[in-house]
PDB file of C-alpha atoms and ligand atoms in Angstrom:
ATOM      1  CA  MET A   1     -20.367   6.213  40.678  1.00 96.00           C
ATOM      2  CA  GLU A   2     -22.774   7.173  43.396  1.00 97.00           C
ATOM      3  CA  ALA A   3     -22.369   7.591  47.137  1.00 97.00           C
ATOM      4  CA  MET A   4     -24.841   8.482  49.869  1.00 97.00           C
ATOM      5  CA  VAL A   5     -23.560  11.627  51.540  1.00 97.00           C
ATOM      6  CA  ASN A   6     -25.559  13.625  54.071  1.00 98.00           C
ATOM      7  CA  GLY A   7     -28.626  11.637  52.998  1.00 97.00           C
ATOM      8  CA  VAL A   8     -28.259  12.553  49.308  1.00 98.00           C
ATOM      9  CA  ARG A   9     -27.243  10.359  46.369  1.00 98.00           C
ATOM     10  CA  LEU A  10     -24.201  12.138  45.003  1.00 98.00           C
ATOM     11  CA  PHE A  11     -22.823  11.201  41.602  1.00 98.00           C
ATOM     12  CA  HIS A  12     -19.057  11.463  41.269  1.00 98.00           C
ATOM     13  CA  GLU A  13     -16.089  10.134  39.361  1.00 98.00           C
ATOM     14  CA  VAL A  14     -12.689   9.225  40.695  1.00 98.00           C
ATOM     15  CA  ALA A  15      -9.717   8.732  38.369  1.00 98.00           C
ATOM     16  CA  GLY A  16      -5.996   8.219  38.776  1.00 98.00           C
ATOM     17  CA  GLU A  17      -3.708   8.051  41.757  1.00 98.00           C
ATOM     18  CA  GLY A  18      -1.430  10.474  43.549  1.00 97.00           C
ATOM     19  CA  GLU A  19      -1.940  13.921  45.016  1.00 97.00           C
ATOM     20  CA  PRO A  20      -5.729  14.454  45.431  1.00 98.00           C
ATOM     21  CA  LEU A  21      -7.487  17.175  43.425  1.00 98.00           C
ATOM     22  CA  LEU A  22     -11.159  17.929  44.030  1.00 99.00           C
ATOM     23  CA  LEU A  23     -12.703  19.432  40.875  1.00 99.00           C
ATOM     24  CA  VAL A  24     -15.894  21.403  41.518  1.00 99.00           C
ATOM     25  CA  HIS A  25     -18.050  22.425  38.559  1.00 98.00           C
ATOM     26  CA  GLY A  26     -19.974  25.657  37.923  1.00 98.00           C
ATOM     27  CA  PHE A  27     -23.593  26.511  37.200  1.00 98.00           C
ATOM     28  CA  PRO A  28     -25.710  24.925  35.733  1.00 97.00           C
ATOM     29  CA  LEU A  29     -23.130  22.341  34.814  1.00 98.00           C
ATOM     30  CA  SER A  30     -21.867  18.993  36.073  1.00 98.00           C
ATOM     31  CA  GLY A  31     -18.622  17.129  36.610  1.00 98.00           C
ATOM     32  CA  GLN A  32     -18.514  16.600  32.840  1.00 98.00           C
ATOM     33  CA  LEU A  33     -17.067  20.098  32.713  1.00 98.00           C
ATOM     34  CA  TRP A  34     -13.775  18.549  33.805  1.00 98.00           C
ATOM     35  CA  ASP A  35     -13.655  15.607  31.345  1.00 98.00           C
ATOM     36  CA  GLY A  36     -10.813  17.122  29.341  1.00 98.00           C
ATOM     37  CA  ILE A  37      -8.806  17.800  32.498  1.00 98.00           C
ATOM     38  CA  VAL A  38      -9.396  14.283  33.847  1.00 98.00           C
ATOM     39  CA  GLU A  39      -8.210  12.846  30.546  1.00 98.00           C
ATOM     40  CA  ARG A  40      -5.012  14.892  30.675  1.00 98.00           C
ATOM     41  CA  LEU A  41      -4.140  14.567  34.377  1.00 98.00           C
ATOM     42  CA  ARG A  42      -5.404  11.116  35.406  1.00 98.00           C
ATOM     43  CA  GLY A  43      -1.929   9.661  34.932  1.00 98.00           C
ATOM     44  CA  GLU A  44      -0.492  12.014  37.559  1.00 98.00           C
ATOM     45  CA  PHE A  45      -3.074  12.823  40.238  1.00 98.00           C
ATOM     46  CA  ARG A  46      -6.111  11.405  42.012  1.00 98.00           C
ATOM     47  CA  LEU A  47      -8.995  13.377  40.550  1.00 98.00           C
ATOM     48  CA  ILE A  48     -12.271  13.487  42.478  1.00 99.00           C
ATOM     49  CA  VAL A  49     -15.084  14.957  40.419  1.00 99.00           C
ATOM     50  CA  PRO A  50     -18.537  15.316  41.994  1.00 98.00           C
ATOM     51  CA  ASP A  51     -21.836  16.550  40.603  1.00 98.00           C
ATOM     52  CA  LEU A  52     -23.179  18.982  43.222  1.00 98.00           C
ATOM     53  CA  ARG A  53     -26.556  18.070  44.732  1.00 98.00           C
ATOM     54  CA  GLY A  54     -29.401  18.982  42.379  1.00 98.00           C
ATOM     55  CA  LEU A  55     -27.064  19.414  39.392  1.00 98.00           C
ATOM     56  CA  GLY A  56     -25.846  16.954  36.774  1.00 97.00           C
ATOM     57  CA  ARG A  57     -26.621  13.398  37.785  1.00 97.00           C
ATOM     58  CA  SER A  58     -26.837  13.983  41.539  1.00 98.00           C
ATOM     59  CA  GLU A  59     -30.068  13.831  43.454  1.00 97.00           C
ATOM     60  CA  PHE A  60     -31.711  17.107  44.465  1.00 97.00           C
ATOM     61  CA  ALA A  61     -32.414  17.707  48.116  1.00 97.00           C
ATOM     62  CA  GLU A  62     -33.088  20.813  50.125  1.00 96.00           C
ATOM     63  CA  PRO A  63     -31.492  22.756  51.579  1.00 97.00           C
ATOM     64  CA  ALA A  64     -28.903  23.252  48.843  1.00 98.00           C
ATOM     65  CA  THR A  65     -26.961  26.274  50.029  1.00 98.00           C
ATOM     66  CA  LEU A  66     -23.248  26.690  49.353  1.00 98.00           C
ATOM     67  CA  ARG A  67     -22.680  25.409  52.897  1.00 98.00           C
ATOM     68  CA  ASP A  68     -24.562  22.204  52.076  1.00 98.00           C
ATOM     69  CA  HIS A  69     -22.474  21.750  48.935  1.00 98.00           C
ATOM     70  CA  ALA A  70     -19.255  22.266  50.912  1.00 98.00           C
ATOM     71  CA  ASP A  71     -20.360  19.768  53.558  1.00 98.00           C
ATOM     72  CA  ASP A  72     -21.304  17.271  50.842  1.00 98.00           C
ATOM     73  CA  LEU A  73     -17.777  17.515  49.452  1.00 98.00           C
ATOM     74  CA  ALA A  74     -16.231  16.865  52.880  1.00 98.00           C
ATOM     75  CA  ALA A  75     -18.556  13.892  53.407  1.00 98.00           C
ATOM     76  CA  LEU A  76     -17.708  12.582  49.949  1.00 98.00           C
ATOM     77  CA  LEU A  77     -13.985  12.710  50.747  1.00 98.00           C
ATOM     78  CA  ASP A  78     -14.727  10.704  53.922  1.00 98.00           C
ATOM     79  CA  GLU A  79     -16.776   8.230  51.904  1.00 98.00           C
ATOM     80  CA  LEU A  80     -13.833   7.825  49.493  1.00 98.00           C
ATOM     81  CA  GLY A  81     -11.359   7.382  52.360  1.00 98.00           C
ATOM     82  CA  GLU A  82      -9.490  10.523  51.270  1.00 98.00           C
ATOM     83  CA  ARG A  83      -8.008  11.914  54.491  1.00 98.00           C
ATOM     84  CA  ARG A  84      -5.169  13.915  52.940  1.00 98.00           C
ATOM     85  CA  PRO A  85      -5.597  17.652  52.425  1.00 98.00           C
ATOM     86  CA  VAL A  86      -6.790  18.182  48.858  1.00 98.00           C
ATOM     87  CA  VAL A  87      -6.181  20.800  46.204  1.00 98.00           C
ATOM     88  CA  VAL A  88      -9.651  22.282  45.741  1.00 98.00           C
ATOM     89  CA  VAL A  89     -10.301  23.497  42.203  1.00 99.00           C
ATOM     90  CA  GLY A  90     -13.569  25.371  41.643  1.00 99.00           C
ATOM     91  CA  LEU A  91     -14.923  26.932  38.489  1.00 98.00           C
ATOM     92  CA  SER A  92     -17.229  29.915  38.936  1.00 98.00           C
ATOM     93  CA  MET A  93     -20.005  28.650  41.264  1.00 98.00           C
ATOM     94  CA  GLY A  94     -17.557  25.853  42.086  1.00 98.00           C
ATOM     95  CA  GLY A  95     -15.248  28.614  43.316  1.00 98.00           C
ATOM     96  CA  TYR A  96     -18.017  29.947  45.566  1.00 98.00           C
ATOM     97  CA  VAL A  97     -18.379  26.401  46.948  1.00 98.00           C
ATOM     98  CA  ALA A  98     -14.595  26.182  47.331  1.00 98.00           C
ATOM     99  CA  PHE A  99     -14.603  29.343  49.482  1.00 98.00           C
ATOM    100  CA  GLU A 100     -17.268  27.771  51.678  1.00 98.00           C
ATOM    101  CA  PHE A 101     -15.200  24.584  51.845  1.00 98.00           C
ATOM    102  CA  VAL A 102     -12.198  26.633  53.022  1.00 98.00           C
ATOM    103  CA  ARG A 103     -14.415  28.373  55.580  1.00 98.00           C
ATOM    104  CA  ARG A 104     -15.831  25.134  56.994  1.00 98.00           C
ATOM    105  CA  HIS A 105     -13.161  22.496  56.336  1.00 98.00           C
ATOM    106  CA  ARG A 106      -9.940  24.466  56.203  1.00 98.00           C
ATOM    107  CA  ARG A 107      -7.736  21.664  57.477  1.00 97.00           C
ATOM    108  CA  ARG A 108      -8.728  19.574  54.477  1.00 98.00           C
ATOM    109  CA  VAL A 109      -7.429  22.168  51.992  1.00 98.00           C
ATOM    110  CA  ARG A 110      -3.863  21.939  50.750  1.00 98.00           C
ATOM    111  CA  ALA A 111      -4.222  24.669  48.167  1.00 98.00           C
ATOM    112  CA  LEU A 112      -6.951  26.518  46.301  1.00 98.00           C
ATOM    113  CA  VAL A 113      -7.510  27.002  42.579  1.00 98.00           C
ATOM    114  CA  LEU A 114     -10.165  29.459  41.411  1.00 98.00           C
ATOM    115  CA  VAL A 115     -11.024  29.132  37.737  1.00 98.00           C
ATOM    116  CA  ASP A 116     -13.228  31.765  36.097  1.00 98.00           C
ATOM    117  CA  SER A 117     -14.670  32.752  39.443  1.00 98.00           C
ATOM    118  CA  ARG A 118     -14.974  35.747  41.744  1.00 98.00           C
ATOM    119  CA  ALA A 119     -14.759  36.586  45.447  1.00 97.00           C
ATOM    120  CA  GLN A 120     -17.190  39.479  45.771  1.00 96.00           C
ATOM    121  CA  PRO A 121     -20.899  38.925  46.446  1.00 97.00           C
ATOM    122  CA  ASP A 122     -23.744  39.845  44.093  1.00 98.00           C
ATOM    123  CA  THR A 123     -24.958  43.421  43.862  1.00 98.00           C
ATOM    124  CA  PRO A 124     -28.589  44.005  44.957  1.00 98.00           C
ATOM    125  CA  GLU A 125     -29.477  44.114  41.269  1.00 98.00           C
ATOM    126  CA  GLY A 126     -27.650  40.825  40.711  1.00 98.00           C
ATOM    127  CA  VAL A 127     -29.562  39.224  43.583  1.00 98.00           C
ATOM    128  CA  ARG A 128     -32.867  40.361  42.046  1.00 98.00           C
ATOM    129  CA  GLY A 129     -31.838  38.931  38.692  1.00 98.00           C
ATOM    130  CA  ARG A 130     -31.013  35.553  40.272  1.00 98.00           C
ATOM    131  CA  HIS A 131     -34.402  35.409  42.003  1.00 98.00           C
ATOM    132  CA  GLU A 132     -36.188  36.225  38.750  1.00 98.00           C
ATOM    133  CA  MET A 133     -34.162  33.599  36.907  1.00 97.00           C
ATOM    134  CA  ALA A 134     -34.915  30.993  39.591  1.00 98.00           C
ATOM    135  CA  GLU A 135     -38.645  31.642  39.203  1.00 98.00           C
ATOM    136  CA  ARG A 136     -38.290  31.414  35.461  1.00 97.00           C
ATOM    137  CA  ALA A 137     -36.414  28.106  35.720  1.00 98.00           C
ATOM    138  CA  LEU A 138     -39.217  26.670  37.853  1.00 98.00           C
ATOM    139  CA  ARG A 139     -41.886  27.976  35.454  1.00 98.00           C
ATOM    140  CA  GLU A 140     -40.268  27.254  32.091  1.00 97.00           C
ATOM    141  CA  GLY A 141     -37.535  24.721  32.867  1.00 97.00           C
ATOM    142  CA  SER A 142     -33.764  25.000  32.734  1.00 97.00           C
ATOM    143  CA  ALA A 143     -33.812  25.567  28.970  1.00 97.00           C
ATOM    144  CA  ALA A 144     -34.667  29.210  29.696  1.00 96.00           C
ATOM    145  CA  VAL A 145     -31.514  29.509  31.821  1.00 96.00           C
ATOM    146  CA  ALA A 146     -29.382  27.667  29.267  1.00 97.00           C
ATOM    147  CA  ASP A 147     -30.600  29.803  26.355  1.00 97.00           C
ATOM    148  CA  GLY A 148     -29.916  32.984  28.287  1.00 94.00           C
ATOM    149  CA  MET A 149     -26.413  31.960  29.335  1.00 96.00           C
ATOM    150  CA  VAL A 150     -24.807  30.011  26.542  1.00 97.00           C
ATOM    151  CA  ASP A 151     -23.464  32.883  24.431  1.00 95.00           C
ATOM    152  CA  ARG A 152     -21.835  34.553  27.401  1.00 97.00           C
ATOM    153  CA  LEU A 153     -20.162  31.345  28.569  1.00 98.00           C
ATOM    154  CA  PHE A 154     -17.844  30.927  25.608  1.00 98.00           C
ATOM    155  CA  ALA A 155     -15.280  33.045  23.805  1.00 98.00           C
ATOM    156  CA  PRO A 156     -16.701  34.466  20.557  1.00 95.00           C
ATOM    157  CA  SER A 157     -14.469  32.135  18.543  1.00 95.00           C
ATOM    158  CA  ALA A 158     -15.831  28.945  20.198  1.00 97.00           C
ATOM    159  CA  PRO A 159     -17.213  26.418  17.690  1.00 97.00           C
ATOM    160  CA  PRO A 160     -21.050  26.584  17.458  1.00 97.00           C
ATOM    161  CA  ALA A 161     -21.257  22.789  17.900  1.00 98.00           C
ATOM    162  CA  LEU A 162     -19.455  23.036  21.246  1.00 97.00           C
ATOM    163  CA  LYS A 163     -21.833  25.733  22.427  1.00 97.00           C
ATOM    164  CA  GLU A 164     -24.839  23.698  21.325  1.00 98.00           C
ATOM    165  CA  GLU A 165     -23.534  20.614  23.138  1.00 98.00           C
ATOM    166  CA  TRP A 166     -23.309  22.568  26.388  1.00 98.00           C
ATOM    167  CA  ARG A 167     -26.578  24.409  25.863  1.00 98.00           C
ATOM    168  CA  ALA A 168     -28.326  21.043  25.611  1.00 98.00           C
ATOM    169  CA  ARG A 169     -26.562  19.737  28.721  1.00 97.00           C
ATOM    170  CA  MET A 170     -27.499  22.801  30.730  1.00 98.00           C
ATOM    171  CA  ALA A 171     -31.088  22.610  29.482  1.00 98.00           C
ATOM    172  CA  ALA A 172     -31.286  19.054  30.875  1.00 96.00           C
ATOM    173  CA  THR A 173     -30.514  20.263  34.423  1.00 97.00           C
ATOM    174  CA  PRO A 174     -33.439  19.525  36.762  1.00 96.00           C
ATOM    175  CA  ALA A 175     -35.250  22.860  37.210  1.00 97.00           C
ATOM    176  CA  ALA A 176     -35.453  22.541  41.003  1.00 98.00           C
ATOM    177  CA  GLY A 177     -31.685  22.071  41.190  1.00 98.00           C
ATOM    178  CA  ALA A 178     -30.996  25.038  38.911  1.00 98.00           C
ATOM    179  CA  ALA A 179     -33.361  27.279  40.883  1.00 98.00           C
ATOM    180  CA  ALA A 180     -31.825  26.257  44.211  1.00 98.00           C
ATOM    181  CA  ALA A 181     -28.318  26.912  42.875  1.00 98.00           C
ATOM    182  CA  LEU A 182     -29.335  30.407  41.732  1.00 98.00           C
ATOM    183  CA  LEU A 183     -30.691  31.219  45.196  1.00 98.00           C
ATOM    184  CA  ALA A 184     -27.581  29.728  46.825  1.00 98.00           C
ATOM    185  CA  MET A 185     -25.330  31.951  44.691  1.00 98.00           C
ATOM    186  CA  ALA A 186     -27.464  35.024  45.418  1.00 98.00           C
ATOM    187  CA  ASP A 187     -27.061  34.379  49.125  1.00 97.00           C
ATOM    188  CA  ARG A 188     -23.295  33.996  49.140  1.00 98.00           C
ATOM    189  CA  PRO A 189     -21.149  36.052  51.488  1.00 97.00           C
ATOM    190  CA  ASP A 190     -18.247  38.281  50.488  1.00 97.00           C
ATOM    191  CA  ALA A 191     -15.272  35.914  50.187  1.00 98.00           C
ATOM    192  CA  ARG A 192     -12.640  38.672  49.942  1.00 97.00           C
ATOM    193  CA  PRO A 193     -11.805  38.721  53.681  1.00 97.00           C
ATOM    194  CA  LEU A 194     -11.428  34.942  53.604  1.00 97.00           C
ATOM    195  CA  LEU A 195      -9.175  35.126  50.561  1.00 97.00           C
ATOM    196  CA  ARG A 196      -6.965  37.715  52.262  1.00 96.00           C
ATOM    197  CA  ARG A 197      -6.624  35.533  55.367  1.00 96.00           C
ATOM    198  CA  PHE A 198      -6.063  32.237  53.566  1.00 96.00           C
ATOM    199  CA  ALA A 199      -2.348  31.520  53.791  1.00 95.00           C
ATOM    200  CA  ARG A 200      -2.096  28.468  51.521  1.00 97.00           C
ATOM    201  CA  PRO A 201      -1.047  28.695  47.884  1.00 98.00           C
ATOM    202  CA  THR A 202      -3.807  30.034  45.666  1.00 98.00           C
ATOM    203  CA  LEU A 203      -3.897  29.892  41.893  1.00 98.00           C
ATOM    204  CA  VAL A 204      -6.339  32.042  39.946  1.00 98.00           C
ATOM    205  CA  VAL A 205      -7.016  31.059  36.339  1.00 98.00           C
ATOM    206  CA  VAL A 206      -9.190  33.024  33.952  1.00 98.00           C
ATOM    207  CA  GLY A 207     -10.066  32.921  30.275  1.00 98.00           C
ATOM    208  CA  ALA A 208      -8.809  36.096  28.606  1.00 98.00           C
ATOM    209  CA  GLU A 209     -12.273  36.452  27.043  1.00 98.00           C
ATOM    210  CA  ASP A 210     -14.352  35.576  30.094  1.00 98.00           C
ATOM    211  CA  LEU A 211     -17.358  37.935  30.104  1.00 97.00           C
ATOM    212  CA  ILE A 212     -19.002  36.561  33.268  1.00 97.00           C
ATOM    213  CA  THR A 213     -16.011  36.766  35.624  1.00 97.00           C
ATOM    214  CA  PRO A 214     -13.559  38.913  33.634  1.00 97.00           C
ATOM    215  CA  PRO A 215      -9.737  38.933  33.958  1.00 98.00           C
ATOM    216  CA  GLY A 216      -9.799  42.178  35.988  1.00 97.00           C
ATOM    217  CA  GLU A 217     -11.658  40.414  38.795  1.00 95.00           C
ATOM    218  CA  ALA A 218      -9.274  37.478  38.610  1.00 98.00           C
ATOM    219  CA  ARG A 219      -6.297  39.796  38.919  1.00 97.00           C
ATOM    220  CA  THR A 220      -7.824  41.426  41.994  1.00 96.00           C
ATOM    221  CA  MET A 221      -8.304  37.991  43.590  1.00 97.00           C
ATOM    222  CA  ALA A 222      -4.753  36.888  42.838  1.00 97.00           C
ATOM    223  CA  GLU A 223      -3.422  40.113  44.357  1.00 97.00           C
ATOM    224  CA  ALA A 224      -5.659  39.801  47.434  1.00 96.00           C
ATOM    225  CA  ALA A 225      -4.588  36.231  48.185  1.00 96.00           C
ATOM    226  CA  ARG A 226      -1.580  35.995  50.470  1.00 91.00           C
ATOM    227  CA  ALA A 227       0.112  33.410  48.278  1.00 93.00           C
ATOM    228  CA  GLY A 228      -1.676  34.066  45.010  1.00 96.00           C
ATOM    229  CA  ARG A 229      -0.691  33.775  41.394  1.00 96.00           C
ATOM    230  CA  LEU A 230      -2.570  34.411  38.183  1.00 98.00           C
ATOM    231  CA  VAL A 231      -2.731  32.601  34.863  1.00 98.00           C
ATOM    232  CA  VAL A 232      -4.691  34.198  32.001  1.00 98.00           C
ATOM    233  CA  VAL A 233      -5.597  31.689  29.283  1.00 98.00           C
ATOM    234  CA  PRO A 234      -5.781  33.180  25.770  1.00 98.00           C
ATOM    235  CA  GLY A 235      -8.706  32.137  23.600  1.00 97.00           C
ATOM    236  CA  ALA A 236     -10.911  30.999  26.490  1.00 98.00           C
ATOM    237  CA  GLY A 237     -14.140  32.501  27.817  1.00 98.00           C
ATOM    238  CA  HIS A 238     -15.823  31.336  31.021  1.00 98.00           C
ATOM    239  CA  MET A 239     -15.492  27.622  30.110  1.00 98.00           C
ATOM    240  CA  THR A 240     -11.707  27.324  30.252  1.00 98.00           C
ATOM    241  CA  PRO A 241     -11.638  23.539  31.008  1.00 98.00           C
ATOM    242  CA  VAL A 242     -13.683  22.927  27.856  1.00 98.00           C
ATOM    243  CA  GLU A 243     -12.274  25.652  25.615  1.00 98.00           C
ATOM    244  CA  ARG A 244      -8.569  25.356  26.488  1.00 98.00           C
ATOM    245  CA  PRO A 245      -8.040  22.064  28.381  1.00 98.00           C
ATOM    246  CA  ASP A 246      -4.339  21.769  27.440  1.00 98.00           C
ATOM    247  CA  GLU A 247      -3.505  25.159  28.907  1.00 98.00           C
ATOM    248  CA  LEU A 248      -5.564  24.626  32.057  1.00 98.00           C
ATOM    249  CA  ALA A 249      -4.134  21.140  32.626  1.00 98.00           C
ATOM    250  CA  ALA A 250      -0.618  22.552  32.267  1.00 98.00           C
ATOM    251  CA  ALA A 251      -1.372  25.361  34.743  1.00 98.00           C
ATOM    252  CA  LEU A 252      -2.785  22.867  37.266  1.00 98.00           C
ATOM    253  CA  ARG A 253       0.151  20.500  36.832  1.00 98.00           C
ATOM    254  CA  ASP A 254       2.735  23.281  37.315  1.00 98.00           C
ATOM    255  CA  PHE A 255       0.898  24.624  40.350  1.00 98.00           C
ATOM    256  CA  VAL A 256       0.462  21.276  42.122  1.00 98.00           C
ATOM    257  CA  ARG A 257       4.064  20.286  41.403  1.00 97.00           C
ATOM    258  CA  SER A 258       5.267  23.565  42.897  1.00 97.00           C
ATOM    259  CA  LEU A 259       3.433  23.069  46.206  1.00 97.00           C
ATOM    260  CA  PRO A 260       5.651  22.887  49.272  1.00 91.00           C
TER     261      PRO A 260
HETATM  262  C1  MLT B 301     -21.167  29.754  36.913  1.00 94.79           C
HETATM  263  O1  MLT B 301     -20.584  29.621  35.847  1.00 94.79           O
HETATM  264  O2  MLT B 301     -21.045  28.958  37.848  1.00 94.79           O
HETATM  265  C2  MLT B 301     -22.086  30.943  37.057  1.00 94.79           C
HETATM  266  O3  MLT B 301     -22.151  31.631  35.876  1.00 94.79           O
HETATM  267  C3  MLT B 301     -21.589  31.815  38.146  1.00 94.79           C
HETATM  268  C4  MLT B 301     -22.425  33.007  38.372  1.00 94.79           C
HETATM  269  O4  MLT B 301     -23.497  33.157  37.759  1.00 94.79           O
HETATM  270  O5  MLT B 301     -22.036  33.831  39.221  1.00 94.79           O
END
């Protein structure tokens, strides 16, 4: 489905009925990241799954900062008539967007789930690397980004066919969207103060073999959050919804059912 939000054509899927969950994908991915979760939870919850502007099947428009993504999500909820506070679930860059959503639309957040993500900003070296990668994406296309990332996204035991499927999907990302997302991530603020202040329930999930946002960082986030808990998923890398959908769906179900 598509909706016009903030002047941009935003692709999204909506499935199921019940408590609303907003599932926000990572970089350079799309809402397809959550297919296995939608399949498992659509009988219990209302799942709202956007493609962020410039990524997946959504139109690219500038600016595309994390603030723009957060505002797109709020406008999409309006467009869908979803006025209830939602459980915001963000993977990696989706977590960075979720922090911005909390910052800007706090009343719309019932609870927060951070999957394979982190709260601290990039180091100066990390920022430089993002800028170089953005230039490379514009020069050579997103395939350069996909090739450089794919091995680090998955646990070593992930089937090669699964990795290839996702490499090809990432390589198909429009280069302008990928470059803008890299610059948006490089520019993100430190979310640790926000996490410490946020009083609503917060679940942190991480693949035990996540190399990009490792379990140590997840543990620190869960401890920093005022109402935080941690689930470590064995056998998963940075792509927990794809690598271990049963375990992630179970963690989400338990968490949402436990909400006050
Ligand atoms: C992601 O998965 O969204 C990115 O790897 C996050 C990042 O590069 O910080």
